[in-house]
Amino acid sequence: MKAFEIVTEAINPQIYADFVLRPEAGAVTLFTGHVREWTKGVRTLHLSYEAYVPMAEKKLAQIGEEIERRWEGTQVAIAHRIGELQISDIAVVIAVSSPHRKTAYEANEYAIERIKEIVPIWKKEIWEDGEEWIGDQKKKPEGGLA
């Protein structure tokens, strides 16, 4: 595994928690974002994620660097899955270790918000009666990405 990666297989969160765990860490926060079935009364059948993988991994690493500069003593690992994900599958995992819990929580929340802002990952929700690209980047670039 890499500290910052885009994956196509199921995510095992423990691997990322173990990666950031170290003797000086008094806290490890682990966030997992899952595919939910219902959003605003609409039933989701599954999600499809696409990414520009080389740039996405660079941006995930950038987020890790931002966190490590902003919150001293932190260590970060982030993975985001692409492809077709079913209800309850893990789409993203963020592990942050730090000497104190408040820092770990703050840094973890910062990471998920930054992922939404700067990482070139596109999400399509597939419903019973249609589909739509969702999020800040509503539509993926033409030509498709891996």
PDB file of N, CA and C in Angstrom, residues 71-136:
ATOM      1  N   TRP A  71      -0.836  20.722  11.451  1.00  0.00           N
ATOM      2  CA  TRP A  71      -0.972  20.067  12.750  1.00  0.00           C
ATOM      3  C   TRP A  71       0.304  19.264  13.013  1.00  0.00           C
ATOM      4  N   GLU A  72       1.186  19.842  13.793  1.00  0.00           N
ATOM      5  CA  GLU A  72       2.487  19.225  14.062  1.00  0.00           C
ATOM      6  C   GLU A  72       2.324  17.845  14.710  1.00  0.00           C
ATOM      7  N   GLY A  73       3.136  16.920  14.251  1.00  0.00           N
ATOM      8  CA  GLY A  73       3.135  15.586  14.837  1.00  0.00           C
ATOM      9  C   GLY A  73       2.117  14.628  14.246  1.00  0.00           C
ATOM     10  N   THR A  74       1.419  15.069  13.183  1.00  0.00           N
ATOM     11  CA  THR A  74       0.437  14.181  12.559  1.00  0.00           C
ATOM     12  C   THR A  74       1.091  13.325  11.483  1.00  0.00           C
ATOM     13  N   GLN A  75       0.450  12.213  11.218  1.00  0.00           N
ATOM     14  CA  GLN A  75       0.796  11.370  10.077  1.00  0.00           C
ATOM     15  C   GLN A  75      -0.519  10.944   9.440  1.00  0.00           C
ATOM     16  N   VAL A  76      -0.558  10.902   8.106  1.00  0.00           N
ATOM     17  CA  VAL A  76      -1.809  10.721   7.372  1.00  0.00           C
ATOM     18  C   VAL A  76      -1.672   9.623   6.329  1.00  0.00           C
ATOM     19  N   ALA A  77      -2.752   8.893   6.126  1.00  0.00           N
ATOM     20  CA  ALA A  77      -2.889   7.956   5.003  1.00  0.00           C
ATOM     21  C   ALA A  77      -4.316   8.082   4.475  1.00  0.00           C
ATOM     22  N   ILE A  78      -4.434   8.116   3.137  1.00  0.00           N
ATOM     23  CA  ILE A  78      -5.754   8.272   2.508  1.00  0.00           C
ATOM     24  C   ILE A  78      -5.845   7.340   1.302  1.00  0.00           C
ATOM     25  N   ALA A  79      -6.978   6.667   1.178  1.00  0.00           N
ATOM     26  CA  ALA A  79      -7.256   5.868  -0.021  1.00  0.00           C
ATOM     27  C   ALA A  79      -8.676   6.165  -0.474  1.00  0.00           C
ATOM     28  N   HIS A  80      -8.850   6.238  -1.780  1.00  0.00           N
ATOM     29  CA  HIS A  80     -10.178   6.401  -2.369  1.00  0.00           C
ATOM     30  C   HIS A  80     -10.353   5.318  -3.423  1.00  0.00           C
ATOM     31  N   ARG A  81     -11.500   4.695  -3.392  1.00  0.00           N
ATOM     32  CA  ARG A  81     -11.786   3.620  -4.337  1.00  0.00           C
ATOM     33  C   ARG A  81     -12.497   4.169  -5.575  1.00  0.00           C
ATOM     34  N   ILE A  82     -12.189   3.599  -6.729  1.00  0.00           N
ATOM     35  CA  ILE A  82     -12.894   3.937  -7.952  1.00  0.00           C
ATOM     36  C   ILE A  82     -13.516   2.673  -8.540  1.00  0.00           C
ATOM     37  N   GLY A  83     -14.388   2.875  -9.514  1.00  0.00           N
ATOM     38  CA  GLY A  83     -15.114   1.763 -10.107  1.00  0.00           C
ATOM     39  C   GLY A  83     -16.543   1.754  -9.592  1.00  0.00           C
ATOM     40  N   GLU A  84     -17.214   0.624  -9.756  1.00  0.00           N
ATOM     41  CA  GLU A  84     -18.599   0.489  -9.302  1.00  0.00           C
ATOM     42  C   GLU A  84     -18.618   0.023  -7.855  1.00  0.00           C
ATOM     43  N   LEU A  85     -19.283   0.785  -6.988  1.00  0.00           N
ATOM     44  CA  LEU A  85     -19.388   0.466  -5.570  1.00  0.00           C
ATOM     45  C   LEU A  85     -20.848   0.219  -5.218  1.00  0.00           C
ATOM     46  N   GLN A  86     -21.069  -0.793  -4.404  1.00  0.00           N
ATOM     47  CA  GLN A  86     -22.414  -1.172  -3.974  1.00  0.00           C
ATOM     48  C   GLN A  86     -22.749  -0.495  -2.637  1.00  0.00           C
ATOM     49  N   ILE A  87     -24.007  -0.555  -2.253  1.00  0.00           N
ATOM     50  CA  ILE A  87     -24.461   0.016  -0.992  1.00  0.00           C
ATOM     51  C   ILE A  87     -23.609  -0.550   0.158  1.00  0.00           C
ATOM     52  N   SER A  88     -23.162   0.321   1.027  1.00  0.00           N
ATOM     53  CA  SER A  88     -22.340   0.042   2.207  1.00  0.00           C
ATOM     54  C   SER A  88     -20.857  -0.169   1.905  1.00  0.00           C
ATOM     55  N   ASP A  89     -20.454  -0.244   0.636  1.00  0.00           N
ATOM     56  CA  ASP A  89     -19.022  -0.323   0.334  1.00  0.00           C
ATOM     57  C   ASP A  89     -18.314   0.934   0.832  1.00  0.00           C
ATOM     58  N   ILE A  90     -17.057   0.793   1.162  1.00  0.00           N
ATOM     59  CA  ILE A  90     -16.238   1.933   1.575  1.00  0.00           C
ATOM     60  C   ILE A  90     -15.686   2.608   0.327  1.00  0.00           C
ATOM     61  N   ALA A  91     -15.953   3.910   0.208  1.00  0.00           N
ATOM     62  CA  ALA A  91     -15.452   4.688  -0.923  1.00  0.00           C
ATOM     63  C   ALA A  91     -14.139   5.382  -0.576  1.00  0.00           C
ATOM     64  N   VAL A  92     -13.996   5.794   0.666  1.00  0.00           N
ATOM     65  CA  VAL A  92     -12.799   6.527   1.080  1.00  0.00           C
ATOM     66  C   VAL A  92     -12.451   6.175   2.516  1.00  0.00           C
ATOM     67  N   VAL A  93     -11.146   6.129   2.788  1.00  0.00           N
ATOM     68  CA  VAL A  93     -10.661   5.965   4.156  1.00  0.00           C
ATOM     69  C   VAL A  93      -9.603   7.024   4.403  1.00  0.00           C
ATOM     70  N   ILE A  94      -9.678   7.625   5.591  1.00  0.00           N
ATOM     71  CA  ILE A  94      -8.682   8.606   6.018  1.00  0.00           C
ATOM     72  C   ILE A  94      -8.238   8.212   7.417  1.00  0.00           C
ATOM     73  N   ALA A  95      -6.944   7.993   7.574  1.00  0.00           N
ATOM     74  CA  ALA A  95      -6.380   7.676   8.886  1.00  0.00           C
ATOM     75  C   ALA A  95      -5.415   8.797   9.261  1.00  0.00           C
ATOM     76  N   VAL A  96      -5.580   9.304  10.466  1.00  0.00           N
ATOM     77  CA  VAL A  96      -4.692  10.358  10.960  1.00  0.00           C
ATOM     78  C   VAL A  96      -4.252   9.987  12.367  1.00  0.00           C
ATOM     79  N   SER A  97      -2.940  10.026  12.592  1.00  0.00           N
ATOM     80  CA  SER A  97      -2.438   9.858  13.950  1.00  0.00           C
ATOM     81  C   SER A  97      -1.821  11.171  14.396  1.00  0.00           C
ATOM     82  N   SER A  98      -1.899  11.406  15.692  1.00  0.00           N
ATOM     83  CA  SER A  98      -1.300  12.610  16.275  1.00  0.00           C
ATOM     84  C   SER A  98      -1.087  12.366  17.767  1.00  0.00           C
ATOM     85  N   PRO A  99      -0.294  13.234  18.388  1.00  0.00           N
ATOM     86  CA  PRO A  99      -0.081  13.071  19.820  1.00  0.00           C
ATOM     87  C   PRO A  99      -1.371  13.211  20.642  1.00  0.00           C
ATOM     88  N   HIS A 100      -2.349  14.010  20.133  1.00  0.00           N
ATOM     89  CA  HIS A 100      -3.575  14.281  20.892  1.00  0.00           C
ATOM     90  C   HIS A 100      -4.812  14.127  20.014  1.00  0.00           C
ATOM     91  N   ARG A 101      -5.933  13.722  20.617  1.00  0.00           N
ATOM     92  CA  ARG A 101      -7.139  13.392  19.862  1.00  0.00           C
ATOM     93  C   ARG A 101      -7.743  14.578  19.122  1.00  0.00           C
ATOM     94  N   LYS A 102      -7.755  15.768  19.730  1.00  0.00           N
ATOM     95  CA  LYS A 102      -8.384  16.915  19.078  1.00  0.00           C
ATOM     96  C   LYS A 102      -7.733  17.194  17.722  1.00  0.00           C
ATOM     97  N   THR A 103      -6.441  17.132  17.694  1.00  0.00           N
ATOM     98  CA  THR A 103      -5.705  17.349  16.451  1.00  0.00           C
ATOM     99  C   THR A 103      -6.066  16.291  15.416  1.00  0.00           C
ATOM    100  N   ALA A 104      -6.141  15.049  15.837  1.00  0.00           N
ATOM    101  CA  ALA A 104      -6.465  13.961  14.911  1.00  0.00           C
ATOM    102  C   ALA A 104      -7.859  14.149  14.320  1.00  0.00           C
ATOM    103  N   TYR A 105      -8.829  14.534  15.143  1.00  0.00           N
ATOM    104  CA  TYR A 105     -10.181  14.776  14.644  1.00  0.00           C
ATOM    105  C   TYR A 105     -10.222  15.946  13.659  1.00  0.00           C
ATOM    106  N   GLU A 106      -9.583  17.051  14.046  1.00  0.00           N
ATOM    107  CA  GLU A 106      -9.583  18.233  13.179  1.00  0.00           C
ATOM    108  C   GLU A 106      -8.926  17.936  11.835  1.00  0.00           C
ATOM    109  N   ALA A 107      -7.800  17.259  11.877  1.00  0.00           N
ATOM    110  CA  ALA A 107      -7.071  16.957  10.646  1.00  0.00           C
ATOM    111  C   ALA A 107      -7.863  16.004   9.756  1.00  0.00           C
ATOM    112  N   ASN A 108      -8.559  15.066  10.347  1.00  0.00           N
ATOM    113  CA  ASN A 108      -9.346  14.118   9.569  1.00  0.00           C
ATOM    114  C   ASN A 108     -10.492  14.842   8.860  1.00  0.00           C
ATOM    115  N   GLU A 109     -11.175  15.718   9.572  1.00  0.00           N
ATOM    116  CA  GLU A 109     -12.259  16.477   8.948  1.00  0.00           C
ATOM    117  C   GLU A 109     -11.731  17.373   7.834  1.00  0.00           C
ATOM    118  N   TYR A 110     -10.595  17.997   8.069  1.00  0.00           N
ATOM    119  CA  TYR A 110      -9.959  18.822   7.048  1.00  0.00           C
ATOM    120  C   TYR A 110      -9.694  17.994   5.786  1.00  0.00           C
ATOM    121  N   ALA A 111      -9.205  16.785   5.967  1.00  0.00           N
ATOM    122  CA  ALA A 111      -8.861  15.927   4.829  1.00  0.00           C
ATOM    123  C   ALA A 111     -10.070  15.648   3.949  1.00  0.00           C
ATOM    124  N   ILE A 112     -11.205  15.276   4.523  1.00  0.00           N
ATOM    125  CA  ILE A 112     -12.360  14.927   3.687  1.00  0.00           C
ATOM    126  C   ILE A 112     -12.881  16.158   2.947  1.00  0.00           C
ATOM    127  N   GLU A 113     -12.851  17.309   3.585  1.00  0.00           N
ATOM    128  CA  GLU A 113     -13.305  18.526   2.912  1.00  0.00           C
ATOM    129  C   GLU A 113     -12.369  18.891   1.770  1.00  0.00           C
ATOM    130  N   ARG A 114     -11.070  18.746   1.962  1.00  0.00           N
ATOM    131  CA  ARG A 114     -10.095  19.049   0.901  1.00  0.00           C
ATOM    132  C   ARG A 114     -10.204  18.053  -0.248  1.00  0.00           C
ATOM    133  N   ILE A 115     -10.478  16.793   0.068  1.00  0.00           N
ATOM    134  CA  ILE A 115     -10.668  15.813  -1.007  1.00  0.00           C
ATOM    135  C   ILE A 115     -11.787  16.284  -1.935  1.00  0.00           C
ATOM    136  N   LYS A 116     -12.890  16.720  -1.354  1.00  0.00           N
ATOM    137  CA  LYS A 116     -14.024  17.180  -2.156  1.00  0.00           C
ATOM    138  C   LYS A 116     -13.667  18.411  -2.989  1.00  0.00           C
ATOM    139  N   GLU A 117     -12.759  19.234  -2.468  1.00  0.00           N
ATOM    140  CA  GLU A 117     -12.394  20.482  -3.138  1.00  0.00           C
ATOM    141  C   GLU A 117     -11.406  20.301  -4.286  1.00  0.00           C
ATOM    142  N   ILE A 118     -10.373  19.468  -4.097  1.00  0.00           N
ATOM    143  CA  ILE A 118      -9.251  19.522  -5.037  1.00  0.00           C
ATOM    144  C   ILE A 118      -8.884  18.218  -5.739  1.00  0.00           C
ATOM    145  N   VAL A 119      -9.434  17.101  -5.323  1.00  0.00           N
ATOM    146  CA  VAL A 119      -8.997  15.825  -5.908  1.00  0.00           C
ATOM    147  C   VAL A 119      -9.881  15.474  -7.114  1.00  0.00           C
ATOM    148  N   PRO A 120      -9.261  15.203  -8.274  1.00  0.00           N
ATOM    149  CA  PRO A 120     -10.049  14.913  -9.479  1.00  0.00           C
ATOM    150  C   PRO A 120     -10.648  13.503  -9.471  1.00  0.00           C
ATOM    151  N   ILE A 121     -11.719  13.389  -8.696  1.00  0.00           N
ATOM    152  CA  ILE A 121     -12.503  12.155  -8.605  1.00  0.00           C
ATOM    153  C   ILE A 121     -13.945  12.548  -8.893  1.00  0.00           C
ATOM    154  N   TRP A 122     -14.603  11.762  -9.750  1.00  0.00           N
ATOM    155  CA  TRP A 122     -15.974  12.056 -10.130  1.00  0.00           C
ATOM    156  C   TRP A 122     -16.883  10.919  -9.697  1.00  0.00           C
ATOM    157  N   LYS A 123     -18.049  11.308  -9.153  1.00  0.00           N
ATOM    158  CA  LYS A 123     -19.002  10.323  -8.636  1.00  0.00           C
ATOM    159  C   LYS A 123     -20.299  10.405  -9.428  1.00  0.00           C
ATOM    160  N   LYS A 124     -20.745   9.230  -9.894  1.00  0.00           N
ATOM    161  CA  LYS A 124     -22.049   9.142 -10.543  1.00  0.00           C
ATOM    162  C   LYS A 124     -22.958   8.306  -9.654  1.00  0.00           C
ATOM    163  N   GLU A 125     -24.121   8.888  -9.312  1.00  0.00           N
ATOM    164  CA  GLU A 125     -25.129   8.144  -8.561  1.00  0.00           C
ATOM    165  C   GLU A 125     -26.079   7.495  -9.557  1.00  0.00           C
ATOM    166  N   ILE A 126     -26.330   6.210  -9.373  1.00  0.00           N
ATOM    167  CA  ILE A 126     -27.255   5.469 -10.226  1.00  0.00           C
ATOM    168  C   ILE A 126     -28.471   5.120  -9.371  1.00  0.00           C
ATOM    169  N   TRP A 127     -29.642   5.616  -9.793  1.00  0.00           N
ATOM    170  CA  TRP A 127     -30.883   5.412  -9.057  1.00  0.00           C
ATOM    171  C   TRP A 127     -31.779   4.459  -9.824  1.00  0.00           C
ATOM    172  N   GLU A 128     -32.911   4.159  -9.234  1.00  0.00           N
ATOM    173  CA  GLU A 128     -33.901   3.304  -9.896  1.00  0.00           C
ATOM    174  C   GLU A 128     -34.427   3.946 -11.178  1.00  0.00           C
ATOM    175  N   ASP A 129     -34.477   5.283 -11.199  1.00  0.00           N
ATOM    176  CA  ASP A 129     -35.093   5.969 -12.344  1.00  0.00           C
ATOM    177  C   ASP A 129     -34.147   6.927 -13.069  1.00  0.00           C
ATOM    178  N   GLY A 130     -32.834   6.729 -12.920  1.00  0.00           N
ATOM    179  CA  GLY A 130     -31.906   7.605 -13.633  1.00  0.00           C
ATOM    180  C   GLY A 130     -30.524   7.600 -13.008  1.00  0.00           C
ATOM    181  N   GLU A 131     -29.731   8.553 -13.432  1.00  0.00           N
ATOM    182  CA  GLU A 131     -28.368   8.683 -12.919  1.00  0.00           C
ATOM    183  C   GLU A 131     -27.903  10.118 -13.101  1.00  0.00           C
ATOM    184  N   GLU A 132     -26.880  10.515 -12.315  1.00  0.00           N
ATOM    185  CA  GLU A 132     -26.364  11.878 -12.406  1.00  0.00           C
ATOM    186  C   GLU A 132     -24.976  11.945 -11.788  1.00  0.00           C
ATOM    187  N   TRP A 133     -24.115  12.747 -12.413  1.00  0.00           N
ATOM    188  CA  TRP A 133     -22.823  13.058 -11.810  1.00  0.00           C
ATOM    189  C   TRP A 133     -23.091  14.035 -10.674  1.00  0.00           C
ATOM    190  N   ILE A 134     -22.501  13.772  -9.500  1.00  0.00           N
ATOM    191  CA  ILE A 134     -22.798  14.521  -8.276  1.00  0.00           C
ATOM    192  C   ILE A 134     -21.527  15.192  -7.758  1.00  0.00           C
ATOM    193  N   GLY A 135     -21.700  16.343  -7.109  1.00  0.00           N
ATOM    194  CA  GLY A 135     -20.590  16.982  -6.409  1.00  0.00           C
ATOM    195  C   GLY A 135     -20.146  18.273  -7.058  1.00  0.00           C
ATOM    196  N   ASP A 136     -19.033  18.798  -6.562  1.00  0.00           N
ATOM    197  CA  ASP A 136     -18.505  20.058  -7.059  1.00  0.00           C
ATOM    198  C   ASP A 136     -18.135  19.962  -8.539  1.00  0.00           C
TER     199      ASP A 136
END
